[in-house]
Coordinates of C-alpha atoms in Angstrom, one line a residue:
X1 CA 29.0 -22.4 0.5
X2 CA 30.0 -23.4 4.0
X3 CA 33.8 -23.0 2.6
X4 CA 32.9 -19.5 1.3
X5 CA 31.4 -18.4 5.1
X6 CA 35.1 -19.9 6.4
X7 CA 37.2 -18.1 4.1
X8 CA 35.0 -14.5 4.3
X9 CA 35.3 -14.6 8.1
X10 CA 38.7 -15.3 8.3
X11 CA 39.3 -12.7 5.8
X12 CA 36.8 -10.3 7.9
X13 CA 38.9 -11.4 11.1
X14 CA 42.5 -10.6 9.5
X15 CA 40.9 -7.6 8.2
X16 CA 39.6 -6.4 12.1
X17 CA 43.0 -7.8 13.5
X18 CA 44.9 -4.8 11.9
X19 CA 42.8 -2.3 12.6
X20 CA 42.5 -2.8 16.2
X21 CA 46.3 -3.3 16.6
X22 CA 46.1 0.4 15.0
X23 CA 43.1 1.4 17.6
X24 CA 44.6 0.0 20.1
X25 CA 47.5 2.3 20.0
X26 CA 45.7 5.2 19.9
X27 CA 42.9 3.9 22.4
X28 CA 44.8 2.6 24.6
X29 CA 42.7 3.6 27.6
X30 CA 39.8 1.4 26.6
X31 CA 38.8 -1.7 28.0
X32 CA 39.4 -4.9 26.5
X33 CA 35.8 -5.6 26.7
X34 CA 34.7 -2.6 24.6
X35 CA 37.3 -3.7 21.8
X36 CA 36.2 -7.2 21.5
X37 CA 32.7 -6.0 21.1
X38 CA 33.2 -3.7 19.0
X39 CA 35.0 -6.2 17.2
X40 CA 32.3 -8.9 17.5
X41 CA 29.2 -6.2 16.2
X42 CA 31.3 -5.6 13.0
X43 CA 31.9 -8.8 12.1
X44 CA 28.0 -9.6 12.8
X45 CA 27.5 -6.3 10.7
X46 CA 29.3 -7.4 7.5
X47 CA 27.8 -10.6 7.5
X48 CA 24.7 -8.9 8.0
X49 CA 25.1 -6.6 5.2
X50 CA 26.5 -9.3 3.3
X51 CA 23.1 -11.5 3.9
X52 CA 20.9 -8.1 2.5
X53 CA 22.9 -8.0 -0.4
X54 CA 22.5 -11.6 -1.7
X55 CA 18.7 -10.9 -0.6
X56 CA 18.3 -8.3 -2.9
X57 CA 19.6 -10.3 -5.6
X58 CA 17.0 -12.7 -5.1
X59 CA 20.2 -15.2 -3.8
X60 CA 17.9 -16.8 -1.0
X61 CA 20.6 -19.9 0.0
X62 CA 23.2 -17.4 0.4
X63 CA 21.7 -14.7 2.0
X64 CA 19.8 -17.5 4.7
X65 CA 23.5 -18.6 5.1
X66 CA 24.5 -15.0 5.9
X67 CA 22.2 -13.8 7.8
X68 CA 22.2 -17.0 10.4
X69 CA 25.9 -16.3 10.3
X70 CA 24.9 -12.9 11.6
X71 CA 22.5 -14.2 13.9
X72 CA 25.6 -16.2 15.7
X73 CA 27.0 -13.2 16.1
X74 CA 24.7 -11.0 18.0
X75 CA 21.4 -13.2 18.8
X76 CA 19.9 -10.1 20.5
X77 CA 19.7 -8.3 17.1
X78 CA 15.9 -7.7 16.2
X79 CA 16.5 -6.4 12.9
X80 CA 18.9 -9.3 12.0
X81 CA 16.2 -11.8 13.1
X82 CA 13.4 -10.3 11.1
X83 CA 15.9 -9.8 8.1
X84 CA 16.6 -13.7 8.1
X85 CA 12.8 -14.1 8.7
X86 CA 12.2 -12.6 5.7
X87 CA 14.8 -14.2 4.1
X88 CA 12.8 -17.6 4.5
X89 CA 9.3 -15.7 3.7
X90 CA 10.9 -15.1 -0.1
X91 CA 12.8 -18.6 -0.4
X92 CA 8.9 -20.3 0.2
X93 CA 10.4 -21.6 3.9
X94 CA 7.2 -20.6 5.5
X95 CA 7.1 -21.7 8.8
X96 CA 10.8 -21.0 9.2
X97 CA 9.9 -17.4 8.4
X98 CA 7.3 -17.4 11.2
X99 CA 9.4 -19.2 13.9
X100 CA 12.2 -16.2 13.1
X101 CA 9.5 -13.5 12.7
X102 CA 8.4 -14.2 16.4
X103 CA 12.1 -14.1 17.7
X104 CA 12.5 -10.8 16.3
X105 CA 8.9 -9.6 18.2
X106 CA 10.1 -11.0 21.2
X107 CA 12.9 -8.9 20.8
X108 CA 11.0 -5.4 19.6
X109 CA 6.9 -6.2 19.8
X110 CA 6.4 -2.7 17.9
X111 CA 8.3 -3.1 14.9
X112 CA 6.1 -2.7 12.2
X113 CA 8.0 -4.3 9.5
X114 CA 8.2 -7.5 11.3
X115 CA 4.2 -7.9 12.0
X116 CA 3.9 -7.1 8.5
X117 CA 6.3 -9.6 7.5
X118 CA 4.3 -11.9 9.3
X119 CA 0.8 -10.9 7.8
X120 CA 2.6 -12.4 4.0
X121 CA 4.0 -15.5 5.6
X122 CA 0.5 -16.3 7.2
X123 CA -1.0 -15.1 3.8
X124 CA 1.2 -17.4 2.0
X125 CA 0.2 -20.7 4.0
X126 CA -3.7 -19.7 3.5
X127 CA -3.9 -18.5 7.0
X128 CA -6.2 -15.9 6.5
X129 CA -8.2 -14.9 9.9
X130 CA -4.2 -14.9 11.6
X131 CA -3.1 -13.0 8.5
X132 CA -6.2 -10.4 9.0
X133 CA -5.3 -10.3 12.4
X134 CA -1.3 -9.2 12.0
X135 CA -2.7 -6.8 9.0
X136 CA -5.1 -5.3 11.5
X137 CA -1.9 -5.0 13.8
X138 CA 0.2 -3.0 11.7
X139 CA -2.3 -0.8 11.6
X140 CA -2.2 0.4 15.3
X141 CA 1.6 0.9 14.4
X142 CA 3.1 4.0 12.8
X143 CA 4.1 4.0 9.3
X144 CA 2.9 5.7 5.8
X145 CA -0.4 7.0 5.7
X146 CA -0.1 6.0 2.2
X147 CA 0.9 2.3 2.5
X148 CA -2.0 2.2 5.5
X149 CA -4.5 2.5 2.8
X150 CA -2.7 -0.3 1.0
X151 CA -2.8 -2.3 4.0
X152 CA -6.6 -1.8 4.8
X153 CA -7.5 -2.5 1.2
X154 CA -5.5 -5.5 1.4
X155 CA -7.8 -6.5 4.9
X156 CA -10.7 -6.1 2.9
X157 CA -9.8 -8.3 -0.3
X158 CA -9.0 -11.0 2.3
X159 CA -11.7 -10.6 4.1
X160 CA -13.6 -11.0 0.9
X161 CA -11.7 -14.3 0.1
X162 CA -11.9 -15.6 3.2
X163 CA -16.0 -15.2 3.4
X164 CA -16.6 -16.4 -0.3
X165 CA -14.0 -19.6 0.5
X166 CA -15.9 -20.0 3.7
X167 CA -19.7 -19.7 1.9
X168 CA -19.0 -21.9 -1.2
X169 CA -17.4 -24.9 1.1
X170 CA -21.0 -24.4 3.1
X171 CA -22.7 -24.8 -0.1
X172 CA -21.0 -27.5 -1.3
X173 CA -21.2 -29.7 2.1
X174 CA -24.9 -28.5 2.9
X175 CA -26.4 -31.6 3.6
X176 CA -22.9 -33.0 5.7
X177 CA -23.2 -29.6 8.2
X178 CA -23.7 -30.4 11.8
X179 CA -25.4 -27.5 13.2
X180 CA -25.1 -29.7 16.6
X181 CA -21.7 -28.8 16.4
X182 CA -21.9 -25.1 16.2
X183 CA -20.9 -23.2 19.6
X184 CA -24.3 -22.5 21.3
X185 CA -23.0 -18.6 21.6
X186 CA -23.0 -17.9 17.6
X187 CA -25.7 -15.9 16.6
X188 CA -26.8 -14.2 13.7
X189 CA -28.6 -11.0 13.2
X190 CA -30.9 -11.0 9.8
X191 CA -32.2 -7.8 8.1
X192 CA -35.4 -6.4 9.7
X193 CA -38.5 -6.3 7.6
X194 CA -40.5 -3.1 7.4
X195 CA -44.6 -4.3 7.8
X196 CA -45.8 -0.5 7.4
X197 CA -47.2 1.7 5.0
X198 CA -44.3 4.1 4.9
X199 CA -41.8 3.1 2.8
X200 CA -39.3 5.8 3.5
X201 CA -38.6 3.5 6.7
X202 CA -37.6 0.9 4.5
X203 CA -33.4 2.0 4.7
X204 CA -34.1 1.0 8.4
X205 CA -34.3 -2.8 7.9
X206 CA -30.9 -2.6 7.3
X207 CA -29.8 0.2 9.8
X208 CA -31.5 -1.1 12.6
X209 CA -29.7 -5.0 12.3
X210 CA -26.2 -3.3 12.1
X211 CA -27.3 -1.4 15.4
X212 CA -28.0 -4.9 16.8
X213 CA -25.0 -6.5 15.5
X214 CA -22.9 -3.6 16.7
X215 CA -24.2 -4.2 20.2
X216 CA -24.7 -8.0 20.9
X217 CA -21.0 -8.0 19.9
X218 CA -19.8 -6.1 22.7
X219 CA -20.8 -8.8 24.7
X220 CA -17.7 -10.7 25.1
X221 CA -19.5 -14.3 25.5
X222 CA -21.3 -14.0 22.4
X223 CA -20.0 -14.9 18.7
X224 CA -21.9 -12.8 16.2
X225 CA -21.5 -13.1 12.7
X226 CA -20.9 -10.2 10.7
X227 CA -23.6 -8.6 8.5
X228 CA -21.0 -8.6 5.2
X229 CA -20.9 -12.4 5.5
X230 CA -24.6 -12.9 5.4
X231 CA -24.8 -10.3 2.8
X232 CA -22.7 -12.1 0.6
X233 CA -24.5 -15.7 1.3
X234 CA -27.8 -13.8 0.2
X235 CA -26.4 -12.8 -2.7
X236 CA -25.4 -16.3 -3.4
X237 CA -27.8 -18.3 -3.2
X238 CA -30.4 -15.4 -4.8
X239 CA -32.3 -14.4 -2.1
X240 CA -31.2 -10.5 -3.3
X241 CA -29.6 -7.4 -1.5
X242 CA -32.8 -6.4 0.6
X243 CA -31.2 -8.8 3.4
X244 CA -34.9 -9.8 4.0
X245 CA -35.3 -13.3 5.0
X246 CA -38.9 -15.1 5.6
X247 CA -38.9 -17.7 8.5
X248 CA -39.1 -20.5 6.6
X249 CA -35.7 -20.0 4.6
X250 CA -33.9 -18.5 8.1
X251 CA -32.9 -22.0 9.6
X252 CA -30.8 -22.6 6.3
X253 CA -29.4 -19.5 6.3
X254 CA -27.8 -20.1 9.5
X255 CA -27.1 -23.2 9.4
X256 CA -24.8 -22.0 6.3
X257 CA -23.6 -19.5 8.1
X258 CA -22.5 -21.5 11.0
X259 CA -24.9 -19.8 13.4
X260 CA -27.2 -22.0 16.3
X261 CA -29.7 -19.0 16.4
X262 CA -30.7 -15.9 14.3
X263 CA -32.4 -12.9 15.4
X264 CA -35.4 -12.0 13.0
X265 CA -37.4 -9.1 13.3
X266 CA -39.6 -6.7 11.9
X267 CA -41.3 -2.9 12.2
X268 CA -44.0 -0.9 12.0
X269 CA -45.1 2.8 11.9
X270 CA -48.9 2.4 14.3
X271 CA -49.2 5.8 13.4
X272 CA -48.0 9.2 12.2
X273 CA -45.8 8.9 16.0
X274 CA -46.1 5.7 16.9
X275 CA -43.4 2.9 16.3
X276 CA -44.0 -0.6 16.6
X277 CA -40.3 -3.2 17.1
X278 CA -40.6 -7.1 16.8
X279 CA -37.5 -9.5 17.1
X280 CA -38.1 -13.4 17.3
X281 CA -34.8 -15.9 18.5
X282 CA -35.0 -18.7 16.3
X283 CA -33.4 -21.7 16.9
X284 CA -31.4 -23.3 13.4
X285 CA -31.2 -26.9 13.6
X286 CA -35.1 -27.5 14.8
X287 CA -36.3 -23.9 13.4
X288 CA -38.3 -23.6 16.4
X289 CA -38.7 -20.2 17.9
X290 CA -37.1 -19.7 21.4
X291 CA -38.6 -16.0 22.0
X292 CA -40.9 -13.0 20.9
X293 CA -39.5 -9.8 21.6
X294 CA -41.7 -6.6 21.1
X295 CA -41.3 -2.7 22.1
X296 CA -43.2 0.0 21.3
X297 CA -42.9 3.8 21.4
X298 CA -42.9 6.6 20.1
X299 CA -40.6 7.2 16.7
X300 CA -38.8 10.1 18.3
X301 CA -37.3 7.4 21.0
X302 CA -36.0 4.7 18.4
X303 CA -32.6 4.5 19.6
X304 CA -33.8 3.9 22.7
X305 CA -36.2 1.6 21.8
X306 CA -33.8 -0.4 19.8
X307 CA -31.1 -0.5 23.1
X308 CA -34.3 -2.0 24.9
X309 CA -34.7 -4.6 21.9
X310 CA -31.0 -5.4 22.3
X311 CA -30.8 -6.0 26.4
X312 CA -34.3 -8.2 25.8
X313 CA -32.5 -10.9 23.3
X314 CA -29.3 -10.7 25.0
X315 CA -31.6 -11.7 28.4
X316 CA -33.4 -14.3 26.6
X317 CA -29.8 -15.8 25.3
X318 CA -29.1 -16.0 29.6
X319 CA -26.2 -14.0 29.0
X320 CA -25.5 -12.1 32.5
X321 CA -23.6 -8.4 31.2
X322 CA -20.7 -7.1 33.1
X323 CA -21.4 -3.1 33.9
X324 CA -18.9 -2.1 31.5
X325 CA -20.9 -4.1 28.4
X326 CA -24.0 -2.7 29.7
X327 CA -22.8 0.6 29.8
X328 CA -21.2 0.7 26.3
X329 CA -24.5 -0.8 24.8
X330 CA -26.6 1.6 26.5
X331 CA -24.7 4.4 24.4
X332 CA -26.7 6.1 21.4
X333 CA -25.0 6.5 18.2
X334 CA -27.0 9.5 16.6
X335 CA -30.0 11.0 18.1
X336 CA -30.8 12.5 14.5
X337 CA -33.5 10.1 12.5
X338 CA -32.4 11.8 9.4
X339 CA -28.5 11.0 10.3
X340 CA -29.7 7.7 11.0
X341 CA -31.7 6.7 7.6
X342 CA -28.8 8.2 5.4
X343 CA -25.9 5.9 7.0
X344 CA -28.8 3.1 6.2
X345 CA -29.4 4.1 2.4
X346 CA -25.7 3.8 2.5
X347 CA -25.3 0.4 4.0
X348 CA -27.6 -0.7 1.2
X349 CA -25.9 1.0 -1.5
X350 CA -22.7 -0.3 -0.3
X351 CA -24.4 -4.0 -0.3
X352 CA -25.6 -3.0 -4.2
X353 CA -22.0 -2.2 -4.7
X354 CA -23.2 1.3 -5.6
X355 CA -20.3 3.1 -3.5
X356 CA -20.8 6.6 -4.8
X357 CA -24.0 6.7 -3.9
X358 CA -22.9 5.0 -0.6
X359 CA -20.3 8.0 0.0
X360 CA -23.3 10.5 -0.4
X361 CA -25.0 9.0 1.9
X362 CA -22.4 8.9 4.2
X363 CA -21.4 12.0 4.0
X364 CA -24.6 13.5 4.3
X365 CA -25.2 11.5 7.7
X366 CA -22.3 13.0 9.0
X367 CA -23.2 16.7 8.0
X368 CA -26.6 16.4 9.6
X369 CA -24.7 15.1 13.0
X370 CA -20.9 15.5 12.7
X371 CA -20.6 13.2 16.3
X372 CA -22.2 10.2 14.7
X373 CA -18.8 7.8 14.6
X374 CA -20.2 5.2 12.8
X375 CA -21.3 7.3 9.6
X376 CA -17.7 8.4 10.2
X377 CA -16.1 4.9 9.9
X378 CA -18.5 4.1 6.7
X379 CA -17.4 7.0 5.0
X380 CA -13.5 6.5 5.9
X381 CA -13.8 3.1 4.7
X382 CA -16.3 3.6 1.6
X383 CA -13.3 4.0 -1.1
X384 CA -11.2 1.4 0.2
X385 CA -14.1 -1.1 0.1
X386 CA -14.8 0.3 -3.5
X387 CA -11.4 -0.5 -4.9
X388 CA -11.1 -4.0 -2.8
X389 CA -14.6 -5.1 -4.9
X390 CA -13.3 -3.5 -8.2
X391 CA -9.6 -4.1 -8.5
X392 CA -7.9 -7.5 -8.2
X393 CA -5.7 -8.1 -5.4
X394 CA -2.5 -7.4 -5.9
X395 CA 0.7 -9.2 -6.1
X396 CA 2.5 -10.3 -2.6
X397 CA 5.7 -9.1 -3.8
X398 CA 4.0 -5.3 -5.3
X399 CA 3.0 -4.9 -1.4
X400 CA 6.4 -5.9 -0.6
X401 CA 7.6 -3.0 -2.6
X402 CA 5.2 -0.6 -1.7
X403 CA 6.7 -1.1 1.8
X404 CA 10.1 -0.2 0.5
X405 CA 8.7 2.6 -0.9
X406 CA 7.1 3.9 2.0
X407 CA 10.1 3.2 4.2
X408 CA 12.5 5.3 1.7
X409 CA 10.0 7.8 2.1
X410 CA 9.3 7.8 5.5
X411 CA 13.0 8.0 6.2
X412 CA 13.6 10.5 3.5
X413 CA 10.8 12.5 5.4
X414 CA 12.6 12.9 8.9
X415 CA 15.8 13.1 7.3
X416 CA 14.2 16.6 5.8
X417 CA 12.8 17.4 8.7
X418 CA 16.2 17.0 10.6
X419 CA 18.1 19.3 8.5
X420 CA 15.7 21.8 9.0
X421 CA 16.3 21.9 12.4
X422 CA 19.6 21.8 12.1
X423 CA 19.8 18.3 14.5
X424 CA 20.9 16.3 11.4
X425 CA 24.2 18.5 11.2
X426 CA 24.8 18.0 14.6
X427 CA 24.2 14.2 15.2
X428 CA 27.9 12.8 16.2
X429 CA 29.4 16.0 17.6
X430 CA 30.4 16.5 13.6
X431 CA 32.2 19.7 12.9
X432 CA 30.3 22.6 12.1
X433 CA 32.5 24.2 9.4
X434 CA 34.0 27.6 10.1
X435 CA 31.9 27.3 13.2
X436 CA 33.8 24.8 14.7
X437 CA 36.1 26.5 17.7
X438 CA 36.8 23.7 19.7
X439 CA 40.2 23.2 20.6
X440 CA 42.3 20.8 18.9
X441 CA 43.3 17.4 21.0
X442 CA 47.0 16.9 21.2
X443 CA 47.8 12.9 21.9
X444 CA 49.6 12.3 25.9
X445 CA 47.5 15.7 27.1
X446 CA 44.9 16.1 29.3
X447 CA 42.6 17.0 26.6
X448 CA 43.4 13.8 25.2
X449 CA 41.4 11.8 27.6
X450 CA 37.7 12.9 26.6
X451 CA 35.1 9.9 25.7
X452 CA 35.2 8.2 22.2
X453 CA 32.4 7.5 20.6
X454 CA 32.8 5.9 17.4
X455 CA 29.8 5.7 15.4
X456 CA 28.9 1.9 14.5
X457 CA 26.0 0.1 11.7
X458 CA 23.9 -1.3 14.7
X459 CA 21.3 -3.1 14.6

């Protein structure tokens, strides 16, 4: 192989010592510097190509030797450093492929390719949460609307994996768990239990825990964990979809969870009007409780009532809130009930794995108060979560193609779009056909001397 990369360069470097000696006489009036590295990119550029052609053909040794050829040859090259990168994802070299991957973001953070790159090769080596997290990434970037949806559905199944992993290792080292151990900020938030009459308030015990959870996480200092992990534990060890959990089974449900407290609560209509809010902070490894919580008002102030709930258990934690916290906690969702117990029915349906009926739900909070974001984000994500439960993952390598796809037609796109406008026709001073009325250059005039640009495969 090695004897191969000797003879091709030398070949390449014959090859580029001719045709300079022919430039050279025609450009005469460029510097030396320009020639060389104009030379130099070439050379980096046919081993470059060289190194994507042996990748294509599934030739990993070759192409790795290639492409670090390349890399030799012009180190500052992004693309050349992600190509290699990848190069290393396919041949299994994992943490090669991440050590080149990172080179190339030094080199070009926004490249969305590379952080996507680097979402497989954390995938591959069971790095999920880092995985999720350069997923989540390449969604901030542009790219294919198309392949975006690919790329949330593919958070989601992960998510999934990395929750059900997470749960049965809980369940199968119960009795070993140190809750001692857990970091004293984790907290939990359990489904609230409706102790009325009216059972049309029942969506609520649902709806109101996900306005908790929403806003103790704002709070920087606090680790809450996320309702679709406790949903799933529920479901798993049979305690049903209502999310309801009793005092006495609480404790284990965060100690499986890996929270030190949970938030439990309950409420009540008093009357036709009057609304009745109840949160104890339970403690999981000596299930005592640390606080009571209670506020009462009237029904047409919930919201506010449950902001009032939120500021009293994050006080009774002694977390101190910075203004900016305080001020995003204090904001209101919906002020619409109705809004309100549709995007619960929803949450519930979604937990049943019901999504249609989820999507109706949704959709129907949204009509009743188009501002109300979070029925927004349910709705936008509904389908995506439906396909990540009901369709297997698929293949690292079919998301790898996908990406070509969507690249080709991405590219093919602006391409279109450049025509049209008549910039693609134009790009390189090109002639325009029986347009073109520029006067001829004659070599040794004056006209002769104009800048050269001479169009190169950079990277």
């Amino acid at each position: 192989m090695a004897a191969e990369l000797n003879y091709r360069q030398e070949k390449c470097n014959i090859t580029w010592r001719k045709k300079m000696k022919k430039l050279i006489v025609k450009v005469a009036f460029l510097p030396l510097l320009g020639l060389l590295t104009l030379f130099s990119m070439n050379c980096a550029t046919s081993s470059h190509n060289k190194g994507m052609r042996h990748l294509k053909n599934n030739q990993f040794t070759e192409a790795i030797a290639f492409l670090k050829q390349a890399e030799q040859e012009k180190p500052d090259s992004y693309k050349i450093k992600r190509d290699l990168g990848i190069a290393f994802y396919r041949a299994r070299r994992f943490d090669e492929a991440l050590a080149k991957l990172q080179g190339a973001r030094n080199l070009k953070m926004d490249d969305s390719k590379t952080v996507f790159y680097t979402g497989l090769t954390y995938e591959a080596k069971g790095m999920l949460d880092e995985a999720i997290g350069e997923y989540k990434g390449y969604m901030t970037l542009k790219g294919s609307r198309k392949f975006r949806k690919k790329i949330s559905k593919r958070i989601r199944h992960l998510t999934l994996e990395k929750i059900s992993a997470e749960i049965t290792e809980a369940l199968a080292q119960e009795q070993n768990i140190n809750v001692g151990a857990f970091p004293d900020n984790t907290i939990a938030v359990l489904s609230f239990k409706n102790l009325g009459k009216s059972r049309e308030y029942d969506p609520l015990q649902k709806g109101l825990a996900q306005m908790l959870i929403t806003d103790l996480a704002k709070v920087k200092k606090l680790k809450v964990v996320e309702r679709l992990k406790l949903q799933i534990l529920l479901e798993e060890i049979k305690l049903g979809s209502s999310g309801v959990v009793d005092a006495a089974t609480a404790p284990r449900v965060g100690k499986l969870i890996g929270a030190k407290k949970l938030v439990n609560g309950a409420f009540t209509d008093l009357t036709d009007d009057d609304f009745r809010i109840d949160a104890t902070l339970t403690e999981t490894a000596t299930s005592k409780v640390l606080q009571v919580d209670e506020v009462t008002g009237k029904l047409g102030k919930l919201f506010q009532m449950q902001k009032d709930l939120a500021f009293a258990i994050i006080a009774d934690l002694g977390v101190q809130l910075s203004r900016e916290e305080r001020e995003s906690i204090r904001k209101i969702p919906t002020e619409s009930l109705l809004a309100f117990i549709a995007y619960s029915k929803g949450l519930d349906f979604e937990d049943r794995g019901m999504f249609d009926r989820a999507r109706r739900e949704y959709q129907k909070a949204v009509q009743i108060d188009p501002n109300f974001s979070q029925a927004q984000e349910n709705l936008a994500a509904v389908d995506i979560n439906k396909s990540a439960a009901t369709e297997p993952k698929a293949a690292a390598s079919k998301l790898e193609e996908d990406l070509e796809s969507a690249e080709v037609d991405v590219s093919g796109g602006r391409q279109a779009r450049l025509t049209a406008t008549g910039l693609a026709t134009q790009t390189g001073q090109a002639p325009q056909g029986d347009n073109d009325n520029r006067t001829p250059v004659i070599e040794n005039s004056t006209n002769a001397r104009i800048p050269i640009r001479i169009p190169l495969g950079g990277n």
